[in-house]
Short mmCIF file of C-alpha atoms in Angstrom, two decimals:
data_model
loop_
_atom_site.label_atom_id
_atom_site.label_comp_id
_atom_site.label_asym_id
_atom_site.label_seq_id
_atom_site.Cartn_x
_atom_site.Cartn_y
_atom_site.Cartn_z
CA UNK A 900 -170.27 -69.26 -71.71
CA UNK A 901 -172.43 -66.34 -71.25
CA UNK A 902 -175.16 -67.32 -68.69
CA UNK A 903 -176.89 -63.99 -68.94
CA UNK A 904 -177.25 -64.25 -72.48
CA UNK A 905 -178.77 -67.98 -72.18
CA UNK A 906 -181.13 -66.90 -69.66
CA UNK A 907 -182.20 -63.56 -71.92
CA UNK A 908 -182.87 -66.24 -74.37
CA UNK A 909 -185.10 -68.09 -72.10
CA UNK A 910 -187.05 -64.83 -71.30
CA UNK A 911 -187.17 -64.01 -75.00
CA UNK A 912 -188.86 -67.23 -75.81
CA UNK A 913 -192.01 -66.40 -73.67
CA UNK A 914 -191.85 -62.71 -74.32
CA UNK A 915 -191.08 -62.63 -78.02
CA UNK A 916 -194.46 -60.73 -78.66
CA UNK A 917 -194.59 -59.40 -75.36
CA UNK A 918 -197.06 -60.22 -72.52
CA UNK A 919 -200.59 -59.30 -73.67
CA UNK A 920 -202.29 -60.08 -70.28
CA UNK A 921 -199.47 -58.40 -67.85
CA UNK A 922 -200.00 -55.25 -70.26
CA UNK A 923 -203.28 -54.46 -68.97
CA UNK A 924 -202.07 -54.12 -65.29
CA UNK A 925 -201.32 -50.67 -63.82
CA UNK A 926 -197.72 -50.01 -63.14
CA UNK A 927 -197.41 -51.05 -59.55
CA UNK A 928 -194.66 -52.52 -57.28
CA UNK A 929 -195.74 -55.87 -55.67
CA UNK A 930 -194.35 -58.55 -53.28
CA UNK A 931 -194.35 -62.13 -54.38
CA UNK A 932 -192.68 -65.51 -53.28
CA UNK A 933 -191.99 -68.71 -54.61
CA UNK A 934 -193.04 -71.82 -52.54
CA UNK A 935 -192.46 -75.41 -52.94
CA UNK A 936 -195.22 -77.83 -53.34
CA UNK A 937 -193.02 -80.96 -52.51
CA UNK A 938 -190.30 -81.90 -50.37
CA UNK A 939 -187.03 -81.66 -51.89
CA UNK A 940 -183.29 -80.17 -52.67
CA UNK A 941 -183.42 -76.83 -54.02
CA UNK A 942 -181.41 -75.98 -57.18
CA UNK A 943 -181.41 -72.96 -59.54
CA UNK A 944 -181.90 -70.05 -56.95
CA UNK A 945 -178.99 -68.01 -58.38
CA UNK A 946 -180.28 -68.41 -62.03
CA UNK A 947 -183.83 -67.33 -61.13
CA UNK A 948 -182.54 -64.40 -59.07
CA UNK A 949 -180.36 -63.29 -62.15
CA UNK A 950 -183.75 -63.68 -64.37
CA UNK A 951 -185.44 -61.24 -62.04
CA UNK A 952 -182.63 -59.08 -61.78
CA UNK A 953 -182.46 -58.66 -65.62
CA UNK A 954 -185.73 -56.87 -65.08
CA UNK A 955 -184.86 -54.65 -62.25
CA UNK A 956 -186.69 -57.05 -59.70
CA UNK A 957 -185.17 -57.76 -56.31
CA UNK A 958 -184.96 -61.01 -54.87
CA UNK A 959 -184.07 -62.59 -51.37
CA UNK A 960 -183.30 -66.15 -51.29
CA UNK A 961 -184.33 -67.78 -48.09
CA UNK A 962 -183.40 -71.30 -49.10
CA UNK A 963 -180.04 -71.62 -50.95
CA UNK A 964 -179.13 -74.38 -53.45
CA UNK A 965 -178.27 -77.63 -52.11
CA UNK A 966 -180.32 -77.15 -48.96
CA UNK A 967 -183.53 -79.18 -48.30
CA UNK A 968 -187.06 -77.67 -48.47
CA UNK A 969 -190.23 -79.05 -47.16
CA UNK A 970 -193.80 -78.66 -49.15
CA UNK A 971 -194.92 -75.12 -48.19
CA UNK A 972 -191.57 -73.61 -47.82
CA UNK A 973 -190.94 -70.06 -49.23
CA UNK A 974 -187.66 -70.59 -51.47
CA UNK A 975 -187.27 -66.70 -52.36
CA UNK A 976 -189.19 -63.24 -52.05
CA UNK A 977 -189.30 -61.06 -54.99
CA UNK A 978 -190.35 -57.49 -55.25
CA UNK A 979 -190.70 -55.46 -58.53
CA UNK A 980 -192.93 -53.98 -60.99
CA UNK A 981 -196.02 -56.35 -61.28
CA UNK A 982 -195.98 -56.88 -64.95
CA UNK A 983 -192.28 -57.77 -64.80
CA UNK A 984 -192.50 -60.15 -62.19
CA UNK A 985 -195.62 -61.90 -63.86
CA UNK A 986 -194.07 -61.93 -67.10
CA UNK A 987 -190.95 -63.75 -65.93
CA UNK A 988 -192.97 -66.12 -63.58
CA UNK A 989 -193.13 -69.19 -65.86
CA UNK A 990 -189.69 -68.96 -67.09
CA UNK A 991 -188.20 -68.72 -63.57
CA UNK A 992 -190.44 -71.69 -62.29
CA UNK A 993 -189.79 -73.88 -65.10
CA UNK A 994 -185.97 -73.64 -64.65
CA UNK A 995 -185.76 -73.91 -60.88
CA UNK A 996 -188.42 -76.88 -60.93
CA UNK A 997 -186.30 -78.79 -63.07
CA UNK A 998 -183.08 -78.02 -61.52
CA UNK A 999 -184.50 -79.04 -57.89
CA UNK A 1000 -186.10 -82.14 -59.41
CA UNK A 1001 -182.95 -83.34 -61.00
CA UNK A 1002 -181.05 -82.47 -57.54
CA UNK A 1003 -183.54 -84.60 -55.69
CA UNK A 1004 -183.63 -87.37 -57.69
CA UNK A 1005 -179.77 -87.41 -57.47
CA UNK A 1006 -179.82 -86.78 -53.73
CA UNK A 1007 -181.85 -89.80 -53.32
CA UNK A 1008 -179.77 -92.10 -55.38
CA UNK A 1009 -176.48 -91.05 -53.65
CA UNK A 1010 -178.03 -91.97 -50.50
CA UNK A 1011 -178.56 -95.45 -51.64
CA UNK A 1012 -174.79 -96.29 -52.71
CA UNK A 1013 -171.61 -96.15 -50.73
CA UNK A 1014 -169.73 -92.60 -49.98
CA UNK A 1015 -166.77 -93.54 -52.10
CA UNK A 1016 -168.78 -94.64 -55.02
CA UNK A 1017 -169.53 -91.12 -57.15
CA UNK A 1018 -172.70 -91.00 -59.29
CA UNK A 1019 -172.05 -89.29 -62.36
CA UNK A 1020 -174.33 -87.12 -64.68
CA UNK A 1021 -174.22 -88.20 -68.54
CA UNK A 1022 -174.53 -85.93 -71.59
CA UNK A 1023 -178.23 -87.15 -71.75
CA UNK A 1024 -179.59 -83.65 -70.94
CA UNK A 1025 -182.11 -81.55 -72.74
CA UNK A 1026 -180.49 -79.32 -75.73
CA UNK A 1027 -179.68 -75.88 -74.37
CA UNK A 1028 -179.91 -76.91 -70.64
CA UNK A 1029 -176.71 -79.07 -70.00
CA UNK A 1030 -175.06 -76.38 -67.64
CA UNK A 1031 -178.32 -76.11 -65.70
CA UNK A 1032 -179.07 -79.87 -65.73
CA UNK A 1033 -175.38 -80.85 -64.64
CA UNK A 1034 -175.14 -78.13 -61.90
CA UNK A 1035 -178.38 -79.64 -60.60
CA UNK A 1036 -176.65 -83.04 -60.43
CA UNK A 1037 -173.82 -81.64 -58.63
CA UNK A 1038 -176.47 -79.78 -56.20
CA UNK A 1039 -177.80 -83.27 -55.31
CA UNK A 1040 -174.40 -84.80 -54.63
CA UNK A 1041 -173.39 -86.09 -57.84
CA UNK A 1042 -170.63 -85.32 -60.32
CA UNK A 1043 -170.95 -83.32 -63.47
CA UNK A 1044 -168.54 -85.80 -65.55
CA UNK A 1045 -167.64 -84.43 -69.04
CA UNK A 1046 -169.44 -81.12 -70.10
CA UNK A 1047 -168.88 -81.79 -73.86
CA UNK A 1048 -167.21 -83.90 -76.60
CA UNK A 1049 -163.90 -82.01 -76.42
CA UNK A 1050 -163.35 -82.31 -72.55
CA UNK A 1051 -162.38 -85.89 -72.51
CA UNK A 1052 -161.59 -88.74 -74.90
CA UNK A 1053 -164.34 -91.45 -74.61
CA UNK A 1054 -163.88 -94.38 -76.82
CA UNK A 1055 -167.22 -95.83 -77.42
CA UNK A 1056 -168.72 -98.83 -79.24
CA UNK A 1057 -169.30 -96.97 -82.63
CA UNK A 1058 -165.77 -95.52 -82.54
CA UNK A 1059 -164.44 -99.06 -82.32
CA UNK A 1060 -166.79 -100.09 -85.10
CA UNK A 1061 -165.48 -97.43 -87.19
CA UNK A 1062 -161.86 -98.11 -86.42
CA UNK A 1063 -162.15 -101.81 -86.17
CA UNK A 1064 -159.62 -102.19 -83.24
CA UNK A 1065 -159.91 -101.30 -79.70
CA UNK A 1066 -156.25 -101.65 -79.05
CA UNK A 1067 -155.53 -99.20 -81.96
CA UNK A 1068 -157.93 -96.52 -80.44
CA UNK A 1069 -156.38 -96.97 -77.11
CA UNK A 1070 -152.77 -96.46 -78.34
CA UNK A 1071 -153.77 -93.32 -80.39
CA UNK A 1072 -155.50 -91.90 -77.04
CA UNK A 1073 -152.46 -92.58 -75.07
CA UNK A 1074 -150.52 -90.62 -77.78
CA UNK A 1075 -152.70 -87.43 -76.87
CA UNK A 1076 -151.44 -87.69 -73.30
CA UNK A 1077 -154.91 -86.51 -72.06
CA UNK A 1078 -157.25 -88.26 -69.87
CA UNK A 1079 -159.68 -91.01 -71.67
CA UNK A 1080 -162.11 -93.36 -71.05
CA UNK A 1081 -162.96 -97.04 -72.75
CA UNK A 1082 -166.43 -98.17 -72.72
CA UNK A 1083 -166.52 -102.02 -72.89
CA UNK A 1084 -169.46 -104.41 -73.15
CA UNK A 1085 -167.56 -107.66 -72.54
CA UNK A 1086 -165.49 -109.02 -69.89
CA UNK A 1087 -162.78 -109.79 -72.36
CA UNK A 1088 -162.57 -106.42 -73.65
CA UNK A 1089 -162.64 -105.12 -70.01
CA UNK A 1090 -159.47 -107.06 -69.49
CA UNK A 1091 -158.05 -106.05 -72.77
CA UNK A 1092 -158.43 -102.37 -71.92
CA UNK A 1093 -157.04 -102.74 -68.59
CA UNK A 1094 -153.76 -104.54 -69.83
CA UNK A 1095 -153.26 -101.83 -72.47
CA UNK A 1096 -153.22 -99.26 -69.72
CA UNK A 1097 -156.80 -97.38 -69.89
CA UNK A 1098 -157.28 -95.50 -67.06
CA UNK A 1099 -160.90 -95.53 -66.79
CA UNK A 1100 -163.11 -98.18 -68.04
CA UNK A 1101 -167.03 -97.97 -68.44
CA UNK A 1102 -168.75 -101.47 -68.10
CA UNK A 1103 -171.75 -100.98 -70.02
CA UNK A 1104 -174.67 -103.07 -69.29
CA UNK A 1105 -173.04 -105.37 -67.10
CA UNK A 1106 -174.87 -107.17 -64.33
CA UNK A 1107 -173.66 -106.65 -60.75
CA UNK A 1108 -172.60 -110.28 -60.73
CA UNK A 1109 -170.61 -109.68 -64.04
CA UNK A 1110 -168.97 -106.13 -62.39
CA UNK A 1111 -167.87 -108.28 -59.37
CA UNK A 1112 -166.31 -111.21 -61.67
CA UNK A 1113 -164.41 -108.53 -63.76
CA UNK A 1114 -163.07 -106.83 -60.61
CA UNK A 1115 -162.01 -110.31 -59.26
CA UNK A 1116 -160.27 -110.92 -62.43
CA UNK A 1117 -158.66 -107.56 -62.36
CA UNK A 1118 -157.18 -108.15 -58.65
CA UNK A 1119 -156.07 -111.63 -59.79
CA UNK A 1120 -153.83 -110.26 -62.57
CA UNK A 1121 -152.86 -107.20 -60.10
CA UNK A 1122 -154.62 -104.22 -62.18
CA UNK A 1123 -157.47 -103.35 -60.32
CA UNK A 1124 -155.63 -100.53 -58.49
CA UNK A 1125 -154.33 -99.12 -61.96
CA UNK A 1126 -157.71 -98.54 -63.26
CA UNK A 1127 -161.15 -96.72 -62.52
CA UNK A 1128 -164.41 -98.40 -63.10
CA UNK A 1129 -167.59 -96.92 -63.94
CA UNK A 1130 -170.97 -98.84 -64.33
CA UNK A 1131 -173.63 -97.85 -66.57
CA UNK A 1132 -176.61 -99.02 -68.34
CA UNK A 1133 -179.80 -100.63 -66.78
CA UNK A 1134 -179.18 -98.98 -63.42
CA UNK A 1135 -182.44 -97.92 -61.83
CA UNK A 1136 -183.51 -96.58 -58.33
CA UNK A 1137 -184.43 -100.18 -57.48
CA UNK A 1138 -181.14 -101.67 -58.32
CA UNK A 1139 -178.74 -98.96 -57.85
CA UNK A 1140 -177.89 -100.28 -54.24
CA UNK A 1141 -176.75 -103.51 -55.90
CA UNK A 1142 -174.54 -101.67 -58.22
CA UNK A 1143 -172.94 -99.40 -55.74
CA UNK A 1144 -171.92 -102.81 -53.65
CA UNK A 1145 -169.98 -104.15 -56.55
CA UNK A 1146 -166.92 -102.11 -55.86
CA UNK A 1147 -166.82 -99.94 -58.70
CA UNK A 1148 -165.74 -96.39 -58.45
CA UNK A 1149 -168.55 -94.67 -60.33
CA UNK A 1150 -172.08 -95.15 -61.43
CA UNK A 1151 -173.56 -92.94 -64.30
CA UNK A 1152 -177.17 -93.20 -65.22
CA UNK A 1153 -178.98 -90.93 -67.72
CA UNK A 1154 -182.19 -90.58 -66.40
CA UNK A 1155 -181.34 -88.23 -63.53
CA UNK A 1156 -181.21 -85.49 -66.26
CA UNK A 1157 -183.66 -86.88 -69.09
CA UNK A 1158 -186.42 -88.22 -66.78
CA UNK A 1159 -186.37 -86.63 -63.43
CA UNK A 1160 -189.80 -85.24 -62.48
CA UNK A 1161 -189.74 -81.67 -61.84
CA UNK A 1162 -190.29 -80.35 -58.35
CA UNK A 1163 -193.79 -78.53 -58.01
CA UNK A 1164 -193.35 -74.90 -57.24
CA UNK A 1165 -195.59 -71.76 -57.80
CA UNK A 1166 -195.23 -68.12 -57.48
CA UNK A 1167 -197.55 -66.32 -55.08
CA UNK A 1168 -198.25 -62.43 -55.09
#
């Protein structure tokens, strides 16, 4: 994936007809800085540096990705032509504010679950921003999980509805000799998937009690150690601790990428 081409498309979106206001300025070199107005985990500095570099502006990153920043802290300094810096301001801030907001929310959630339970990003990302959204989750202490449909087989309810048989799809997946995961929404399908040898089972919209009961049943028949369990659906900041205590291996939730509030940032000359 050509990151510079993607970033160039972001710049072009704002400058498709130029910058009518910055064109009024005399050509002069200025110093600017990006500051955060909220506490949080920083993410996206390397991409913002690249954005300014693409217009021959120099940057100096003070607070690195994955580091914690306090309100009022300077994230990076920028030097370059005034018109170039001001033309790139909103594109740079939008990207880093979004990524930092995702990283901050992810960090908060990770701190509320056991260290051996991994928090996964989903594919519920803004079109065109997946690589940035997923990296922000990683900067906050989560995992990217699958980046696209081709990366791993994941058998979901609609696939089962079309095929008509969970067992048939699992057998087809096993013939591919690739990593695969099965989504189930009932305890009986969880047991069936585990019995058939599914290596990862996603427990969709299970309550914490239902998950614990499923784990007890898997342990009873000696299958718990042969399968990884992922909890997903209905998980929020308010109940994630309960889900983390169930004994699952992974927790995935879409709102860390589709609903995280951006971290408030600004560029000051």
